[in-house]
Every structure is written in C-alpha cells, then in structure tokens.
C-alpha cells in the first residue's frame, strides 16, 4: 500500500512502516461492522494478513537502519499497532488474532521493551532485546508508551486479567512521570536519555529546554539589574 498517491491514484511514495496498511484494515473492519458488509470484513483480514507477512518476513521491507551499519534494532511502534489492529478486527468479528498476534506482541512489549530497572519503555531495542547505550537505544517516547499501555489495558479489561492490568498501569505511571513537564506543564514529546536522570530531552522536547534556558537567562539579567539599582 502506498502512503501518497497522485489525484489520479498513481503511486508516489511508500513508507517503510506498515501503519497505512493497519489503518486501512481497521477502516475496512469498522465499515464492514457498521454496514454489515461481509466483503469489507474479508478485505480487512486480507490486508492484515499482508501486514503480518511483511512484518514477519525479513527483507520484504527495507530496514530503517542499513544492515551494513552492523546495528540491528526493532521498534515499539509495530507491536503497538499490531495489538490495536488485531483488537479491532476481533471486536468487528472479522477474525480472532488473540493467540497469534495479541499474545506474542504484548509479551514482546513486557519482555523486550519494558525496562523496570530504568522505569521506562524504550522506543527501540536491539533484536536480542538488550540495551544499546547510544542515543537511539536510550530514546523514550512517552506518547507511544502511554498508547501501548492503553491498548494493553483494553486487553486486560477484555480478559479480566488483573496482572496484565497491573503491568500496563506501571507503564502508564512511568511515562506520565517522565513525560510531564512539572515546571511549565505539557507533555515532553521525546526523552532521549533513559539512562540519565530526566536531564536529557530530544526532538520536540528540545524546544522546551531552549525555552527554559532563555527564561532562566532573562530572570538572571533581571536579578543583576535589581542589584545594580540598589547599589546606586
């Protein structure tokens, strides 16, 4: 499936991710449920099967990081969207992927991405589920982590699984703590150094750090000016 096309429908750009296909499967499933259209439901299953084939077959999709770099990583995004898509298809009575998709993806989040010793869910980990002590391996995206907690909480509610609920709430608590700017309010978009103590913020969050530094400098200048006036 192409991410962008011309007005006439000619392919322009294909993403290296499978989110477009997952969103299409969700759309067909929901539309099929609303209209009681069996063909739409079947189309949702066909698209999702294509997603699973592409995701599980090495080499079908160009990797984000070239193999020549010697670094093989996997991201949190795919387990997250696969859990949610499978849940929607089950709810819309298209197909039940509980054992083949939902269970292994939740397990992958808990075992590979969730790092209790640092109280984070990492955005990317090596394929062996270790820890890469470099910026890409220390990146935390609170929004993604909260989103995956939301989907796992939905699954826990569906099953009545209190242990799954507890672990999902743990993810939620960690990311509300590290993702919230306690001084200025709002959510930091990314934190790039899980190994440090909340002192490193990347991408969108960098703007917040710059804002803080500017305000600190401005406050510092005001204090100096007040001292000068008093001395006069």
Short mmCIF file of C-alpha atoms in Angstrom, two decimals:
data_model
loop_
_atom_site.label_atom_id
_atom_site.label_comp_id
_atom_site.label_asym_id
_atom_site.label_seq_id
_atom_site.Cartn_x
_atom_site.Cartn_y
_atom_site.Cartn_z
CA UNK A 1 0.00 0.00 0.00
CA UNK A 2 1.34 3.46 -0.93
CA UNK A 3 1.42 6.28 1.61
CA UNK A 4 0.97 9.02 -1.02
CA UNK A 5 -0.60 8.95 -4.50
CA UNK A 6 -1.47 11.48 -7.22
CA UNK A 7 -5.02 12.75 -7.74
CA UNK A 8 -5.37 10.02 -10.36
CA UNK A 9 -4.26 7.34 -7.91
CA UNK A 10 -0.76 6.76 -9.28
CA UNK A 11 1.76 5.66 -6.61
CA UNK A 12 4.12 8.34 -5.30
CA UNK A 13 5.66 7.22 -2.03
CA UNK A 14 5.75 4.05 0.04
CA UNK A 15 6.64 4.09 3.72
CA UNK A 16 9.00 1.63 5.40
CA UNK A 17 6.36 1.13 8.06
CA UNK A 18 3.05 -0.74 7.96
CA UNK A 19 0.84 1.82 9.67
CA UNK A 20 -1.04 2.79 6.50
CA UNK A 21 -1.98 -0.85 5.93
CA UNK A 22 -3.03 -1.30 9.57
CA UNK A 23 -5.20 1.81 9.42
CA UNK A 24 -6.76 0.50 6.19
CA UNK A 25 -7.53 -2.85 7.85
CA UNK A 26 -9.12 -1.03 10.79
CA UNK A 27 -11.19 1.14 8.43
CA UNK A 28 -12.49 -1.83 6.41
CA UNK A 29 -13.30 -3.73 9.62
CA UNK A 30 -15.22 -0.85 11.19
CA UNK A 31 -17.06 -0.06 7.95
CA UNK A 32 -17.91 -3.74 7.49
CA UNK A 33 -19.32 -3.89 11.01
CA UNK A 34 -21.35 -0.68 10.58
CA UNK A 35 -22.81 -1.73 7.21
CA UNK A 36 -22.88 -5.50 7.83
CA UNK A 37 -20.75 -5.89 4.70
CA UNK A 38 -19.01 -9.27 4.76
CA UNK A 39 -16.77 -8.35 1.81
CA UNK A 40 -15.36 -5.35 3.69
CA UNK A 41 -14.64 -7.53 6.69
CA UNK A 42 -12.86 -10.05 4.48
CA UNK A 43 -10.85 -7.23 2.90
CA UNK A 44 -9.77 -6.15 6.39
CA UNK A 45 -8.48 -9.67 7.08
CA UNK A 46 -6.66 -9.84 3.73
CA UNK A 47 -4.88 -6.54 4.38
CA UNK A 48 -3.92 -7.55 7.91
CA UNK A 49 -2.57 -10.88 6.68
CA UNK A 50 -0.39 -8.91 4.23
CA UNK A 51 0.82 -6.77 7.14
CA UNK A 52 1.74 -9.85 9.17
CA UNK A 53 3.57 -11.39 6.22
CA UNK A 54 5.60 -8.21 5.62
CA UNK A 55 6.34 -7.81 9.32
CA UNK A 56 7.41 -11.40 9.90
CA UNK A 57 9.42 -11.94 6.70
CA UNK A 58 12.90 -10.46 6.89
CA UNK A 59 13.91 -8.48 3.81
CA UNK A 60 10.44 -7.74 2.42
CA UNK A 61 10.58 -4.17 3.75
CA UNK A 62 13.69 -2.02 3.52
CA UNK A 63 15.10 -1.53 7.04
CA UNK A 64 15.31 1.94 8.54
CA UNK A 65 18.94 1.33 9.51
CA UNK A 66 21.02 -0.34 6.81
CA UNK A 67 22.40 -3.79 7.73
CA UNK A 68 25.91 -2.62 6.78
CA UNK A 69 25.88 -0.46 9.91
CA UNK A 70 26.07 -3.62 11.99
CA UNK A 71 23.21 -2.41 14.17
CA UNK A 72 20.01 -4.47 14.12
CA UNK A 73 17.19 -2.80 16.02
CA UNK A 74 13.44 -3.25 16.39
CA UNK A 75 10.89 -0.61 17.38
CA UNK A 76 7.97 -0.40 19.79
CA UNK A 77 5.67 1.00 17.10
CA UNK A 78 4.92 -2.32 15.38
CA UNK A 79 3.90 -4.34 18.47
CA UNK A 80 1.73 -1.38 19.49
CA UNK A 81 -0.18 -1.05 16.20
CA UNK A 82 -0.46 -4.83 15.69
CA UNK A 83 -2.10 -5.21 19.12
CA UNK A 84 -4.63 -2.50 18.35
CA UNK A 85 -5.42 -3.67 14.81
CA UNK A 86 -5.96 -7.25 15.98
CA UNK A 87 -8.25 -5.98 18.75
CA UNK A 88 -10.38 -4.02 16.26
CA UNK A 89 -10.67 -6.99 13.88
CA UNK A 90 -11.76 -9.20 16.80
CA UNK A 91 -14.30 -6.64 18.01
CA UNK A 92 -15.72 -6.28 14.49
CA UNK A 93 -16.00 -10.07 14.21
CA UNK A 94 -13.64 -10.27 11.24
CA UNK A 95 -11.11 -12.71 12.73
CA UNK A 96 -9.62 -13.63 16.10
CA UNK A 97 -5.87 -12.99 16.31
CA UNK A 98 -5.66 -13.24 20.11
CA UNK A 99 -3.23 -16.16 20.22
CA UNK A 100 -1.30 -15.47 17.01
CA UNK A 101 -0.82 -11.69 17.32
CA UNK A 102 -2.06 -10.10 20.55
CA UNK A 103 -0.43 -12.52 22.99
CA UNK A 104 3.06 -12.53 21.40
CA UNK A 105 3.04 -8.75 20.86
CA UNK A 106 2.09 -7.99 24.47
CA UNK A 107 4.76 -10.43 25.61
CA UNK A 108 7.30 -8.65 23.37
CA UNK A 109 6.43 -5.31 24.98
CA UNK A 110 6.75 -6.71 28.51
CA UNK A 111 9.92 -8.76 27.92
CA UNK A 112 11.89 -6.76 25.32
CA UNK A 113 10.89 -3.09 25.56
CA UNK A 114 9.85 -2.69 29.19
CA UNK A 115 12.89 -1.97 31.40
CA UNK A 116 11.82 -1.97 35.09
CA UNK A 117 15.36 -1.20 36.28
CA UNK A 118 15.12 2.18 34.49
CA UNK A 119 11.33 2.55 34.78
CA UNK A 120 10.93 3.11 31.04
CA UNK A 121 9.58 1.51 27.90
CA UNK A 122 12.28 2.02 25.26
CA UNK A 123 11.33 3.15 21.76
CA UNK A 124 13.95 0.88 20.13
CA UNK A 125 15.92 -2.11 21.33
CA UNK A 126 18.44 -4.47 19.70
CA UNK A 127 16.87 -7.56 18.14
CA UNK A 128 18.23 -9.60 21.06
CA UNK A 129 16.16 -7.34 23.38
CA UNK A 130 19.24 -5.94 25.09
CA UNK A 131 20.08 -2.28 25.71
CA UNK A 132 22.00 -0.09 23.24
CA UNK A 133 23.83 2.57 25.25
CA UNK A 134 23.68 5.15 22.45
CA UNK A 135 21.08 7.89 21.68
CA UNK A 136 18.80 5.66 19.52
CA UNK A 137 18.80 2.98 22.21
CA UNK A 138 18.10 5.43 25.04
CA UNK A 139 15.14 7.11 23.36
CA UNK A 140 11.80 7.14 25.16
CA UNK A 141 8.59 8.38 23.54
CA UNK A 142 6.05 8.93 26.36
CA UNK A 143 3.18 9.22 23.88
CA UNK A 144 3.92 5.85 22.28
CA UNK A 145 4.44 4.19 25.65
CA UNK A 146 1.16 5.58 27.00
CA UNK A 147 -0.58 4.44 23.82
CA UNK A 148 0.71 0.87 24.16
CA UNK A 149 -0.35 0.91 27.84
CA UNK A 150 -3.85 1.97 26.71
CA UNK A 151 -4.13 -0.97 24.28
CA UNK A 152 -2.83 -3.46 26.85
CA UNK A 153 -5.25 -2.09 29.45
CA UNK A 154 -8.08 -2.66 26.95
CA UNK A 155 -6.92 -6.25 26.53
CA UNK A 156 -6.69 -6.74 30.29
CA UNK A 157 -10.26 -5.48 30.66
CA UNK A 158 -11.43 -7.77 27.84
CA UNK A 159 -9.92 -10.79 29.59
CA UNK A 160 -10.39 -9.74 33.21
CA UNK A 161 -6.61 -10.15 33.70
CA UNK A 162 -5.52 -8.23 36.81
CA UNK A 163 -1.80 -8.97 36.37
CA UNK A 164 -1.81 -7.64 32.80
CA UNK A 165 -3.67 -4.58 34.07
CA UNK A 166 -1.07 -4.02 36.81
CA UNK A 167 1.84 -4.11 34.37
CA UNK A 168 0.09 -1.81 31.89
CA UNK A 169 -0.63 0.69 34.67
CA UNK A 170 3.05 0.53 35.61
CA UNK A 171 3.95 1.61 32.07
CA UNK A 172 1.38 4.39 32.28
CA UNK A 173 2.70 5.68 35.62
CA UNK A 174 6.33 5.69 34.46
CA UNK A 175 5.57 7.67 31.33
CA UNK A 176 3.27 10.19 32.97
CA UNK A 177 6.12 10.87 35.38
CA UNK A 178 8.94 11.22 32.83
CA UNK A 179 6.79 12.73 30.08
CA UNK A 180 5.21 15.56 32.05
CA UNK A 181 6.95 18.93 32.34
CA UNK A 182 6.35 19.67 36.03
CA UNK A 183 7.70 23.22 35.75
CA UNK A 184 5.93 24.52 32.66
CA UNK A 185 3.15 21.98 32.12
CA UNK A 186 2.51 19.98 28.98
CA UNK A 187 3.98 16.73 27.73
CA UNK A 188 7.55 16.38 26.51
CA UNK A 189 7.43 14.80 23.06
CA UNK A 190 10.56 12.66 23.41
CA UNK A 191 13.13 12.00 26.09
CA UNK A 192 16.39 10.80 24.61
CA UNK A 193 18.34 9.53 27.57
CA UNK A 194 16.62 6.91 29.69
CA UNK A 195 19.91 6.13 31.40
CA UNK A 196 20.23 9.66 32.82
CA UNK A 197 18.08 11.29 35.46
CA UNK A 198 15.47 13.21 33.48
CA UNK A 199 18.04 15.75 32.29
CA UNK A 200 18.10 14.98 28.56
CA UNK A 201 15.29 15.73 26.14
CA UNK A 202 15.41 15.36 22.36
CA UNK A 203 13.43 16.35 19.25
CA UNK A 204 10.24 18.21 20.22
CA UNK A 205 11.30 18.43 23.85
CA UNK A 206 14.46 20.29 22.88
CA UNK A 207 12.34 23.36 22.19
CA UNK A 208 11.14 23.25 25.80
CA UNK A 209 14.72 23.08 27.07
CA UNK A 210 15.68 26.08 24.93
CA UNK A 211 12.66 27.96 26.28
CA UNK A 212 13.70 27.15 29.84
CA UNK A 213 17.26 28.32 29.25
CA UNK A 214 16.07 31.60 27.71
CA UNK A 215 13.74 32.27 30.64
CA UNK A 216 16.49 31.43 33.14
CA UNK A 217 18.85 33.86 31.39
CA UNK A 218 16.14 36.54 31.37
CA UNK A 219 15.48 36.04 35.09
CA UNK A 220 19.21 36.15 35.76
CA UNK A 221 19.54 39.51 33.94
CA UNK A 222 16.61 40.97 35.93
CA UNK A 223 18.26 39.98 39.23
CA UNK A 224 21.54 41.59 38.16
CA UNK A 225 19.75 44.80 37.15
CA UNK A 226 17.97 44.96 40.54
CA UNK A 227 21.29 44.60 42.38
CA UNK A 228 22.81 47.41 40.30
CA UNK A 229 19.90 49.74 41.10
CA UNK A 230 20.18 49.02 44.81
CA UNK A 231 23.91 49.71 44.84
CA UNK A 232 23.34 53.08 43.15
#
